[in-house]
Coordinates of C-alpha atoms and ligand atoms in Angstrom, one line a residue:
M1242 CA 0.0 -0.1 0.0
H1243 CA 1.3 3.4 -0.8
T1244 CA 0.2 6.8 0.8
D1245 CA 1.7 10.2 0.1
A1246 CA 2.3 11.5 3.6
R1247 CA 1.5 15.0 2.5
T1248 CA -2.0 14.2 2.4
L1249 CA -2.4 12.8 6.0
D1250 CA -4.0 15.1 8.8
N1251 CA -1.6 16.7 11.0
G1252 CA -0.9 15.0 14.1
T1253 CA -1.6 11.5 12.7
V1254 CA 0.1 8.6 14.5
L1255 CA 0.9 5.7 12.2
E1256 CA 1.1 2.3 14.2
G1257 CA 2.9 -0.8 12.9
D1258 CA 5.0 -3.7 14.2
L1259 CA 8.2 -2.8 12.2
C1260 CA 9.3 0.8 11.0
I1261 CA 11.9 1.0 8.5
V1262 CA 13.3 4.7 7.7
G1263 CA 14.4 5.1 4.2
A1264 CA 13.6 3.1 1.0
G1265 CA 16.9 2.5 -0.7
A1266 CA 19.0 -0.8 -1.1
S1267 CA 18.8 -1.6 2.5
G1268 CA 15.3 -0.4 3.5
I1269 CA 13.7 -2.0 0.3
T1270 CA 15.6 -5.1 0.8
I1271 CA 14.5 -5.6 4.5
A1272 CA 10.9 -4.5 3.6
R1273 CA 10.6 -7.3 0.9
E1274 CA 11.7 -10.1 3.4
F1275 CA 8.5 -9.1 5.4
A1276 CA 6.1 -8.9 2.4
N1277 CA 2.9 -10.9 2.9
T1278 CA 3.7 -11.9 6.3
L1279 CA 1.2 -11.0 9.3
L1280 CA 3.6 -8.2 10.5
K1281 CA 2.5 -4.5 9.7
V1282 CA 5.5 -2.8 8.2
L1283 CA 5.8 1.0 7.9
L1284 CA 8.3 2.1 5.2
L1285 CA 9.0 5.8 5.5
E1286 CA 10.5 7.3 2.6
G1287 CA 11.6 11.0 2.8
G1288 CA 11.3 11.7 -1.1
G1289 CA 8.7 10.7 -3.7
F1290 CA 9.1 8.3 -6.6
E1291 CA 11.1 10.7 -8.7
F1292 CA 14.1 13.1 -8.3
E1293 CA 13.0 16.5 -6.8
Q1294 CA 15.5 19.4 -6.3
K1295 CA 13.8 20.6 -3.2
L1296 CA 13.9 17.2 -1.4
Q1297 CA 17.6 16.6 -2.7
D1298 CA 18.6 19.9 -1.0
L1299 CA 17.9 18.2 2.4
Y1300 CA 21.1 16.4 1.8
R1301 CA 23.2 19.5 1.2
G1302 CA 25.9 19.6 4.0
E1303 CA 29.2 21.3 4.9
I1304 CA 32.6 19.8 3.8
V1305 CA 35.6 20.5 6.0
G1306 CA 38.9 18.5 6.2
Q1307 CA 39.6 16.5 2.8
P1308 CA 37.9 18.1 -0.1
Y1309 CA 34.9 15.7 -1.1
F1310 CA 32.0 15.5 -3.5
P1311 CA 29.0 17.8 -2.7
L1312 CA 27.0 15.8 -0.3
Q1313 CA 23.7 16.7 -2.2
A1314 CA 25.3 14.9 -5.3
A1315 CA 26.9 11.9 -3.5
A1316 CA 23.7 10.0 -2.6
L1317 CA 20.0 10.3 -3.7
H1318 CA 17.0 11.2 -1.7
Y1319 CA 14.0 9.6 -3.2
F1320 CA 12.4 6.1 -3.4
G1321 CA 15.1 3.7 -4.4
G1322 CA 17.7 5.8 -2.8
T1323 CA 21.3 6.0 -4.2
T1324 CA 20.6 2.9 -6.5
N1325 CA 18.9 5.3 -8.8
H1326 CA 22.4 6.1 -10.1
W1327 CA 24.8 3.4 -8.8
A1328 CA 26.9 1.6 -11.3
G1329 CA 26.2 -2.0 -10.2
F1330 CA 30.0 -3.0 -9.6
C1331 CA 29.8 -5.9 -6.9
S1332 CA 32.3 -8.2 -5.2
T1333 CA 32.7 -9.7 -1.9
F1334 CA 34.7 -8.9 1.1
D1335 CA 37.5 -11.4 1.5
P1336 CA 38.0 -13.3 5.0
I1337 CA 41.0 -10.9 5.8
D1338 CA 38.7 -8.1 5.7
F1339 CA 36.8 -9.4 8.7
E1340 CA 39.8 -10.2 10.8
K1341 CA 41.6 -8.0 13.4
R1342 CA 44.8 -7.0 11.8
D1343 CA 47.5 -5.7 14.3
W1344 CA 48.6 -3.1 11.9
V1345 CA 45.3 -1.7 11.2
P1346 CA 44.0 0.1 14.3
H1347 CA 40.3 -0.5 15.2
S1348 CA 40.2 -3.4 12.8
G1349 CA 38.2 -6.6 13.2
W1350 CA 34.5 -7.4 12.6
P1351 CA 32.5 -9.5 15.4
I1352 CA 31.4 -11.7 12.5
T1353 CA 33.4 -13.5 9.9
R1354 CA 33.1 -14.0 6.1
N1355 CA 31.6 -17.4 6.7
D1356 CA 28.7 -15.9 8.6
L1357 CA 27.9 -13.8 5.7
D1358 CA 28.2 -16.5 2.9
P1359 CA 24.7 -17.6 2.7
F1360 CA 23.5 -13.8 2.7
Y1361 CA 25.8 -13.1 -0.1
A1362 CA 24.2 -16.0 -2.1
R1363 CA 20.8 -14.5 -1.4
A1364 CA 22.0 -11.0 -2.0
H1365 CA 23.0 -12.0 -5.5
Q1366 CA 19.4 -12.7 -6.3
V1367 CA 18.3 -9.2 -5.1
L1368 CA 20.9 -7.5 -7.2
E1369 CA 20.3 -9.6 -10.2
L1370 CA 23.8 -11.1 -10.3
G1371 CA 25.1 -14.2 -11.8
P1372 CA 26.0 -17.6 -9.9
Y1373 CA 27.5 -17.0 -6.5
K1374 CA 31.2 -17.6 -7.8
Y1375 CA 34.2 -15.5 -7.3
D1376 CA 37.1 -17.7 -8.1
A1377 CA 38.9 -16.7 -11.2
A1378 CA 39.1 -20.4 -12.2
D1379 CA 35.1 -20.4 -12.2
W1380 CA 34.9 -17.9 -14.8
K1381 CA 37.9 -19.1 -16.9
Q1382 CA 36.3 -22.4 -17.7
N1383 CA 33.9 -20.9 -20.3
D1384 CA 36.5 -19.0 -22.0
P1385 CA 40.1 -19.9 -22.4
E1386 CA 41.0 -16.3 -23.2
R1387 CA 40.1 -15.3 -19.7
V1388 CA 43.3 -16.4 -18.1
P1389 CA 44.5 -14.6 -14.9
L1390 CA 47.6 -12.7 -15.1
L1391 CA 50.3 -14.1 -13.0
G1392 CA 47.9 -16.9 -12.2
D1393 CA 50.2 -19.1 -9.9
S1394 CA 51.8 -16.3 -8.2
R1395 CA 51.9 -16.2 -4.2
V1396 CA 52.1 -12.3 -4.4
V1397 CA 49.3 -11.3 -6.7
S1398 CA 46.0 -12.8 -7.2
T1399 CA 42.9 -11.8 -9.4
K1400 CA 39.8 -10.5 -7.5
M1401 CA 36.5 -11.2 -9.5
W1402 CA 33.8 -8.7 -9.9
Q1403 CA 30.2 -9.3 -11.0
F1404 CA 27.9 -6.6 -12.4
S1405 CA 24.4 -5.8 -11.5
P1406 CA 22.3 -4.7 -14.6
P1407 CA 22.3 -2.3 -12.4
T1408 CA 19.3 -3.0 -10.3
R1409 CA 17.5 0.2 -9.7
F1410 CA 15.7 -0.6 -6.5
G1411 CA 13.1 2.2 -7.0
T1412 CA 11.7 0.8 -10.3
K1413 CA 12.5 -2.8 -9.9
Y1414 CA 10.8 -3.4 -6.6
R1415 CA 8.1 -0.5 -6.5
D1416 CA 4.9 -2.7 -7.7
E1417 CA 5.9 -5.5 -5.2
I1418 CA 6.1 -3.1 -2.4
V1419 CA 3.2 -1.1 -3.2
K1420 CA 1.1 -4.1 -3.8
S1421 CA 2.0 -5.9 -0.8
P1422 CA -0.9 -5.5 1.8
N1423 CA 1.1 -5.5 4.9
I1424 CA 3.8 -3.0 3.6
H1425 CA 2.6 0.6 4.3
L1426 CA 4.9 2.8 2.2
Y1427 CA 4.7 6.5 3.0
T1428 CA 6.5 8.8 0.6
Y1429 CA 7.4 12.4 1.5
A1430 CA 7.8 11.1 5.1
N1431 CA 10.9 12.8 6.3
V1432 CA 11.9 11.5 9.5
V1433 CA 13.4 14.5 11.7
E1434 CA 13.8 13.0 15.1
V1435 CA 14.0 9.5 16.7
E1436 CA 12.1 9.4 20.0
A1437 CA 12.9 7.2 23.0
N1438 CA 11.2 6.3 26.3
E1439 CA 11.9 8.2 29.4
G1440 CA 14.6 5.9 30.3
L1441 CA 16.3 6.2 26.9
S1442 CA 16.4 2.4 26.8
A1443 CA 14.1 1.9 23.7
V1444 CA 12.6 4.0 20.8
Q1445 CA 9.0 4.8 21.0
S1446 CA 8.5 6.8 17.8
V1447 CA 9.9 8.7 15.0
R1448 CA 8.8 12.3 14.2
I1449 CA 8.0 13.0 10.6
R1450 CA 7.6 16.5 9.1
T1451 CA 6.6 17.7 5.6
F1452 CA 7.4 20.8 3.5
E1453 CA 3.8 22.0 4.2
G1454 CA 4.5 22.1 8.0
K1455 CA 2.5 18.9 9.0
E1456 CA 4.0 16.6 11.6
Y1457 CA 3.1 13.0 12.3
R1458 CA 4.6 10.3 14.4
A1459 CA 5.2 6.6 13.5
R1460 CA 5.1 4.2 16.5
A1461 CA 6.4 0.5 16.3
K1462 CA 7.8 -2.3 18.0
R1463 CA 11.0 -2.3 16.2
F1464 CA 12.8 0.5 14.3
I1465 CA 15.5 0.3 11.5
L1466 CA 17.3 3.4 10.1
C1467 CA 18.3 2.8 6.5
C1468 CA 19.0 6.3 5.4
H1469 CA 22.5 5.7 4.0
S1470 CA 25.7 6.4 6.3
I1471 CA 25.8 10.0 6.6
Q1472 CA 22.1 10.5 6.7
N1473 CA 21.7 7.8 9.6
A1474 CA 24.5 9.5 11.6
R1475 CA 22.8 12.9 11.2
L1476 CA 19.5 11.7 12.3
L1477 CA 20.9 10.1 15.4
L1478 CA 23.0 13.2 16.3
A1479 CA 20.0 15.5 15.6
S1480 CA 17.8 13.4 18.0
N1481 CA 19.5 15.4 20.9
R1482 CA 16.4 16.7 22.7
Q1483 CA 16.2 13.9 25.2
A1484 CA 20.0 12.8 24.9
K1485 CA 22.2 15.9 24.8
T1486 CA 24.7 14.2 22.3
G1487 CA 22.2 12.4 20.2
L1488 CA 20.7 9.0 20.5
G1489 CA 22.8 6.0 20.9
N1490 CA 25.8 8.4 21.2
S1491 CA 26.6 8.0 25.0
N1492 CA 30.1 6.9 24.0
D1493 CA 30.6 9.6 21.4
L1494 CA 30.9 7.2 18.5
V1495 CA 28.1 8.1 16.2
G1496 CA 29.4 9.8 13.0
R1497 CA 32.9 8.8 13.7
Y1498 CA 35.1 6.3 11.5
F1499 CA 33.6 7.8 8.4
M1500 CA 35.3 5.7 5.4
E1501 CA 35.6 5.9 1.6
H1502 CA 37.3 3.8 -0.9
F1503 CA 40.3 5.5 -2.7
E1504 CA 39.5 5.2 -6.4
M1505 CA 42.6 6.9 -8.1
P1506 CA 44.6 6.4 -11.4
A1507 CA 47.9 5.3 -9.8
G1508 CA 50.0 3.5 -12.4
E1509 CA 50.4 2.1 -15.9
L1510 CA 51.1 -1.4 -17.0
A1511 CA 53.0 -2.3 -20.3
L1512 CA 52.7 -6.1 -21.1
A1513 CA 56.0 -7.6 -22.1
K1514 CA 54.5 -10.2 -24.4
P1515 CA 51.1 -9.0 -25.5
E1516 CA 50.6 -11.8 -27.8
S1517 CA 50.9 -14.5 -25.0
T1518 CA 49.9 -12.4 -22.0
G1519 CA 46.9 -10.6 -23.5
T1520 CA 43.7 -11.8 -21.7
K1521 CA 40.1 -10.6 -21.7
L1522 CA 39.5 -11.3 -18.0
Y1523 CA 40.1 -7.8 -16.9
A1524 CA 38.1 -6.1 -19.7
M1525 CA 35.3 -3.8 -18.8
N1526 CA 32.2 -4.4 -21.3
G1527 CA 29.9 -1.7 -20.3
L1528 CA 27.6 -1.5 -17.3
G1529 CA 25.8 -4.7 -16.6
G1530 CA 28.6 -6.6 -18.7
P1531 CA 30.2 -10.1 -17.9
P1532 CA 32.3 -10.6 -14.7
R1533 CA 36.0 -9.4 -14.7
G1534 CA 39.0 -9.3 -12.7
E1535 CA 41.0 -6.8 -11.0
L1536 CA 44.6 -7.3 -9.7
A1537 CA 45.2 -7.8 -6.0
L1538 CA 47.7 -8.8 -3.3
T1539 CA 47.2 -12.1 -1.5
A1540 CA 46.3 -11.9 2.1
A1541 CA 49.6 -13.4 3.1
V1542 CA 51.4 -10.7 1.3
Q1543 CA 49.2 -7.9 3.0
K1544 CA 50.0 -9.5 6.3
E1545 CA 53.9 -9.6 5.7
N1546 CA 53.8 -6.0 4.4
R1547 CA 51.5 -4.6 6.9
I1548 CA 49.3 -2.9 4.4
L1549 CA 45.5 -2.4 3.8
H1550 CA 43.5 -4.3 1.2
G1551 CA 43.4 -2.9 -2.2
T1552 CA 43.0 -3.7 -6.0
A1553 CA 44.0 -2.4 -9.2
S1554 CA 41.5 -2.4 -12.3
V1555 CA 43.2 -3.0 -15.4
E1556 CA 41.8 -0.7 -18.1
A1557 CA 43.0 -0.9 -21.8
G1558 CA 44.4 2.3 -22.9
N1559 CA 46.9 4.2 -24.9
Y1560 CA 50.2 5.7 -23.7
G1561 CA 49.9 9.4 -23.0
D1562 CA 46.1 9.2 -22.3
E1563 CA 44.9 11.7 -19.7
V1564 CA 43.4 9.2 -16.9
K1565 CA 40.9 10.7 -14.7
S1566 CA 39.8 9.9 -11.2
T1567 CA 36.2 8.9 -10.4
F1568 CA 36.2 12.4 -8.5
Q1569 CA 36.8 14.1 -11.8
F1570 CA 35.0 11.7 -14.1
I1571 CA 31.7 10.9 -12.7
D1572 CA 31.2 14.6 -11.4
T1573 CA 27.8 16.2 -11.1
V1574 CA 27.6 16.9 -14.6
M1575 CA 27.9 13.2 -15.4
M1576 CA 25.2 12.4 -12.9
N1577 CA 22.8 15.1 -14.2
A1578 CA 23.5 13.7 -17.9
Q1579 CA 22.6 10.1 -16.5
R1580 CA 19.3 11.4 -14.8
A1581 CA 18.3 13.1 -18.2
W1582 CA 19.0 10.0 -19.9
L1583 CA 16.8 7.9 -17.4
K1584 CA 14.2 10.4 -17.8
G1585 CA 14.1 10.8 -21.5
G1586 CA 13.4 7.1 -22.1
K1587 CA 17.1 5.7 -22.2
K1588 CA 17.9 6.8 -25.6
G1589 CA 21.3 5.8 -26.9
P1590 CA 24.2 4.2 -24.6
P1591 CA 24.0 5.5 -20.8
P1592 CA 26.4 8.5 -20.3
I1593 CA 28.7 6.5 -18.2
A1594 CA 28.9 3.9 -20.6
K1595 CA 29.6 6.5 -23.4
A1596 CA 32.4 7.8 -21.4
L1597 CA 33.9 4.4 -20.7
A1598 CA 33.9 3.8 -24.5
A1599 CA 35.7 6.9 -25.1
T1600 CA 38.7 5.5 -23.1
A1601 CA 38.8 2.5 -25.4
P1602 CA 42.1 1.9 -27.0
R1603 CA 42.7 3.4 -30.2
T1604 CA 45.7 1.2 -31.5
Q1605 CA 45.7 -2.0 -33.7
G1606 CA 47.0 -5.4 -32.9
P1607 CA 47.6 -6.9 -29.5
Q1608 CA 46.8 -4.7 -26.6
R1609 CA 50.0 -3.7 -24.8
F1610 CA 49.2 -0.8 -22.6
Y1611 CA 46.8 -0.5 -19.6
H1612 CA 46.1 2.0 -16.8
L1613 CA 45.9 0.9 -13.2
T1614 CA 43.4 2.5 -11.2
T1615 CA 43.5 1.8 -7.4
R1616 CA 40.5 0.7 -5.3
Q1617 CA 41.6 0.6 -1.7
E1618 CA 40.1 0.6 1.7
Q1619 CA 41.0 3.5 4.0
A1620 CA 42.0 2.7 7.7
P1621 CA 39.3 3.3 10.2
N1622 CA 40.0 6.7 11.8
P1623 CA 37.9 8.3 14.8
D1624 CA 38.9 11.7 13.6
S1625 CA 37.3 11.1 10.2
R1626 CA 33.7 12.0 11.1
V1627 CA 30.2 13.4 10.6
T1628 CA 29.0 15.9 12.9
L1629 CA 26.2 18.4 12.8
S1630 CA 26.4 21.8 11.0
T1631 CA 25.1 25.0 12.5
E1632 CA 23.0 25.4 9.5
R1633 CA 19.6 23.8 9.2
D1634 CA 17.6 22.4 6.4
A1635 CA 14.1 23.5 5.1
L1636 CA 12.7 21.0 7.8
G1637 CA 14.8 22.5 10.5
V1638 CA 17.2 19.7 11.1
P1639 CA 20.8 20.6 11.3
R1640 CA 22.7 19.8 8.1
A1641 CA 25.5 17.3 8.0
R1642 CA 29.2 18.3 8.4
L1643 CA 31.8 16.0 6.9
D1644 CA 35.3 16.0 8.0
W1645 CA 36.9 13.3 6.0
R1646 CA 40.5 12.4 7.0
V1647 CA 43.1 10.1 5.5
T1648 CA 46.0 8.5 7.2
E1649 CA 49.7 7.7 6.5
L1650 CA 48.8 3.9 6.4
D1651 CA 46.4 4.7 3.4
K1652 CA 49.0 6.2 1.2
R1653 CA 51.7 3.7 2.2
S1654 CA 49.6 0.9 1.5
I1655 CA 48.7 2.0 -2.1
R1656 CA 52.5 2.7 -2.7
T1657 CA 53.5 -0.6 -1.4
F1658 CA 50.7 -2.3 -3.5
Y1659 CA 52.3 -1.0 -6.8
Q1660 CA 55.9 -1.7 -5.9
L1661 CA 55.0 -5.4 -5.1
L1662 CA 52.8 -5.5 -8.3
G1663 CA 55.7 -4.1 -10.2
R1664 CA 58.3 -6.3 -8.8
E1665 CA 56.2 -9.5 -9.5
M1666 CA 55.3 -8.3 -13.0
G1667 CA 59.2 -7.8 -13.8
R1668 CA 60.4 -10.9 -12.0
T1669 CA 58.0 -13.0 -14.1
D1670 CA 58.7 -10.9 -17.3
T1671 CA 54.9 -10.4 -17.5
G1672 CA 55.2 -6.7 -17.8
R1673 CA 56.5 -3.5 -16.4
V1674 CA 54.6 -1.3 -14.0
Q1675 CA 55.0 2.7 -13.9
I1676 CA 54.0 4.2 -10.7
R1677 CA 52.5 7.7 -10.7
D1678 CA 54.7 10.4 -9.2
W1679 CA 52.4 11.3 -6.5
L1680 CA 52.8 8.0 -4.9
L1681 CA 56.5 8.0 -4.9
S1682 CA 57.1 11.3 -3.1
D1683 CA 59.1 10.7 0.0
D1684 CA 57.1 12.7 2.4
L1685 CA 53.9 10.7 1.4
T1686 CA 52.0 14.0 0.3
W1687 CA 48.8 13.3 -1.6
P1688 CA 47.7 15.0 -4.7
S1689 CA 45.5 18.0 -4.6
F1690 CA 42.5 15.7 -5.1
I1691 CA 41.9 12.4 -3.4
S1692 CA 39.2 10.6 -5.2
G1693 CA 36.7 8.3 -3.6
G1694 CA 34.3 5.9 -5.1
W1695 CA 31.0 7.5 -3.7
H1696 CA 31.0 4.9 -1.0
H1697 CA 30.0 6.1 2.6
M1698 CA 30.7 3.7 5.5
G1699 CA 31.4 3.5 9.1
T1700 CA 29.4 6.1 10.9
A1701 CA 27.7 3.6 13.1
R1702 CA 30.4 0.8 13.4
M1703 CA 29.7 -2.7 14.7
H1704 CA 31.5 -3.8 17.7
T1705 CA 30.5 -6.2 20.7
D1706 CA 31.7 -3.4 23.2
P1707 CA 29.5 -0.4 23.5
K1708 CA 32.7 1.7 24.1
Q1709 CA 34.1 0.7 20.7
G1710 CA 30.9 0.5 18.5
V1711 CA 27.5 1.9 17.9
V1712 CA 25.8 -1.4 17.0
D1713 CA 26.3 -4.8 18.1
S1714 CA 26.7 -7.8 15.9
D1715 CA 23.0 -7.9 15.1
C1716 CA 23.1 -4.3 14.0
R1717 CA 21.1 -3.2 17.1
V1718 CA 22.2 0.2 18.7
H1719 CA 23.9 -0.5 22.0
G1720 CA 21.8 0.6 24.8
L1721 CA 18.5 0.8 22.8
A1722 CA 16.4 -2.4 22.9
N1723 CA 14.6 -2.0 19.5
L1724 CA 16.7 0.4 17.3
Y1725 CA 18.7 -1.2 14.3
I1726 CA 20.9 0.3 11.6
G1727 CA 20.7 -1.0 8.1
G1728 CA 23.5 -0.2 5.6
A1729 CA 27.1 0.3 5.3
A1730 CA 27.2 2.6 8.3
V1731 CA 27.8 -0.5 10.5
Y1732 CA 31.1 -1.5 8.7
P1733 CA 34.0 -1.5 11.1
T1734 CA 36.3 -1.6 8.0
A1735 CA 35.7 -1.0 4.6
G1736 CA 37.1 -3.8 2.7
A1737 CA 38.6 -3.1 -0.8
V1738 CA 35.4 -3.6 -2.9
N1739 CA 32.4 -1.4 -3.4
P1740 CA 29.9 -1.8 -0.6
T1741 CA 26.5 -2.5 -2.0
L1742 CA 26.6 -6.4 -2.2
T1743 CA 27.9 -6.5 1.4
L1744 CA 25.2 -4.1 2.8
V1745 CA 22.6 -6.0 1.0
A1746 CA 23.7 -9.3 2.5
L1747 CA 23.8 -7.7 6.1
S1748 CA 20.2 -6.3 5.4
L1749 CA 19.2 -9.9 4.7
R1750 CA 20.9 -11.0 7.8
L1751 CA 19.2 -8.3 9.9
A1752 CA 15.8 -9.3 8.6
D1753 CA 16.4 -12.9 9.5
H1754 CA 17.4 -11.8 12.9
L1755 CA 14.1 -9.8 13.2
K1756 CA 12.0 -12.8 11.9
G1757 CA 13.5 -14.7 14.7
Ligands
FAD444 C1 27.7 7.6 -8.5 C2 27.5 6.4 -7.6 C3 28.0 5.2 -8.2 C4 27.8 4.1 -7.4 N1 28.3 2.9 -7.8 C5 28.2 1.8 -7.0 C6 28.7 0.6 -7.5 O1 29.2 0.2 -8.7 N2 28.7 -0.5 -6.6 C7 28.4 -0.2 -5.2 O2 28.5 -1.3 -4.7 N3 28.0 0.8 -4.8 C8 28.0 1.9 -5.6 N4 27.4 3.1 -5.2 C9 26.9 3.2 -3.7 C10 25.5 2.6 -3.6 O3 24.6 3.5 -4.4 C11 25.2 2.6 -2.1 O4 26.2 1.8 -1.5 C12 23.8 2.2 -1.8 O5 22.7 2.8 -2.6 C13 23.5 2.5 -0.3 O6 22.1 1.8 0.1 P1 21.4 2.3 1.3 O7 20.2 1.6 1.4 O8 22.4 2.5 2.5 O9 21.3 3.9 0.9 P2 20.4 4.6 -0.2 O10 20.4 3.6 -1.1 O11 20.9 5.9 -0.5 O12 18.7 4.7 0.5 C14 18.7 5.6 1.5 C15 17.1 6.0 1.6 O13 16.8 6.6 2.7 C16 16.0 7.9 2.5 N5 16.2 8.9 3.5 C17 17.3 9.4 3.8 N6 17.0 10.3 5.0 C18 15.8 10.0 5.3 C19 14.9 10.5 6.3 N7 15.4 11.3 7.3 N8 13.7 10.1 6.3 C20 13.1 9.2 5.5 N9 14.0 8.7 4.5 C21 15.1 9.0 4.3 C22 16.5 8.3 1.0 O14 15.7 9.1 0.4 C23 16.9 6.9 0.4 O15 15.8 6.5 -0.3 C24 27.5 4.2 -6.0 C25 27.0 5.6 -5.5 C26 27.0 6.7 -6.4 C27 26.7 7.9 -5.8

């Protein structure tokens, strides 16, 4: 069932068993798990079914610290959330990503890769991916030309990726949600406060406000915040009438440990014998294309060198190309073009695919030259954080203030990655790696831009100890009996790969926990 919240009477109180705030990848995944059950699910979405500038402006925020994408361009505020323009790159976190690594402060999840495996397999269906297989050998079987580079190396491995069409949750799952008799979807229902009981031990209601000045409440037995990492933190921090520092924040952890993935051009690869080593395994064939590999360092080598986890995408190119970072490449202009393309009936190739095609090699004969683009986790850092700005949005909620920080370990890890990759390529005479100047500078200074992947993680991290994490291993906020967080905000560390497959898996796990 669907209701436009603007049509409700002022002061209405909605009642349900489960209240999900935010209808993006996480919120829609959890809601679908309860479709056609006896539970009454309230799904509160701040936006409508289409992009609207006025609503999107609620995401505008302040950037201090490292320069970052404008917050109103880095996530989308309408039904379907940021999946309305995600690119669909999916891969799994590796076992090492969940481990406590003594060289990575604050690392270690309270769950393992094995715990997530069954949920990853289910998440594949949600995201319309292929078989749940990530071993390069699995994908080589169909095509002998898809042979991994450095296949038997103990240093370098191939990390496989799969591509969602990409699934746009807002269009793919809209009918299912709206037709489900027990899911009550409210659009234009912006939650502006989470309200607890007197003892601050459980949530009683959430307060909703519209641009028309109406206010409602939603009451339920359990609440799940699925507003994306920055907005989840903002909402908890702004719920500060009863708890001065914000709800769930008695240990000053909400908003801290904000993490991104570094996605930056960092080197070039020239194959020594393109005739024998040319392989299509790493080729990108547009959005939604077949699986492909990226180069990575094995877990053993990460441990020996005490570095973070990263991969390098191998993009066919030409010597002397100007290679752009994601920061420069998918900028606001590109996103506006993408949106116009979606609205205009998808005529011609999508703008992102067009841009990728423009980078395709122009030379004849075996491909010799490749650009290497880093994709690396950043170390969790309590000083990298979301707080509240002094400026308020049109609904009276303080805007988010992002202070993104990077560390020496982050850059040293990228540099070591390329040095080890280069040595291994040279030792085996597979090819030669040229490392970009900015990575080699002695003082470990960064270039003027540091490009992220539009991935927001870690503002409500998971830890069994309330002094070290906002949520427990079930994604329940410590100290609040019935409040849960859905999405990448709960990641204690970011892994090397894009976040959505893992956050959908975690959302399915949370839904199963709540069913229990
Ligand atoms: C350009 C771009 C490309 C990307 N490409 C990839 C990729 O290739 N692979 C990948 O894994 N990830 C990618 N991502 C990231 C991916 O989109 C996110 O990881 C994913 O959408 C996050 O899911 P979520 O449910 O946490 O948040 P969202 O999908 O953003 O959903 C949050 C929902 O909450 C609603 N909401 C927010 N605040 C409130 C409130 N106060 N009250 C009510 N509702 C509220 C929003 O309107 C929204 O619908 C990309 C992101 C961008 C920007």
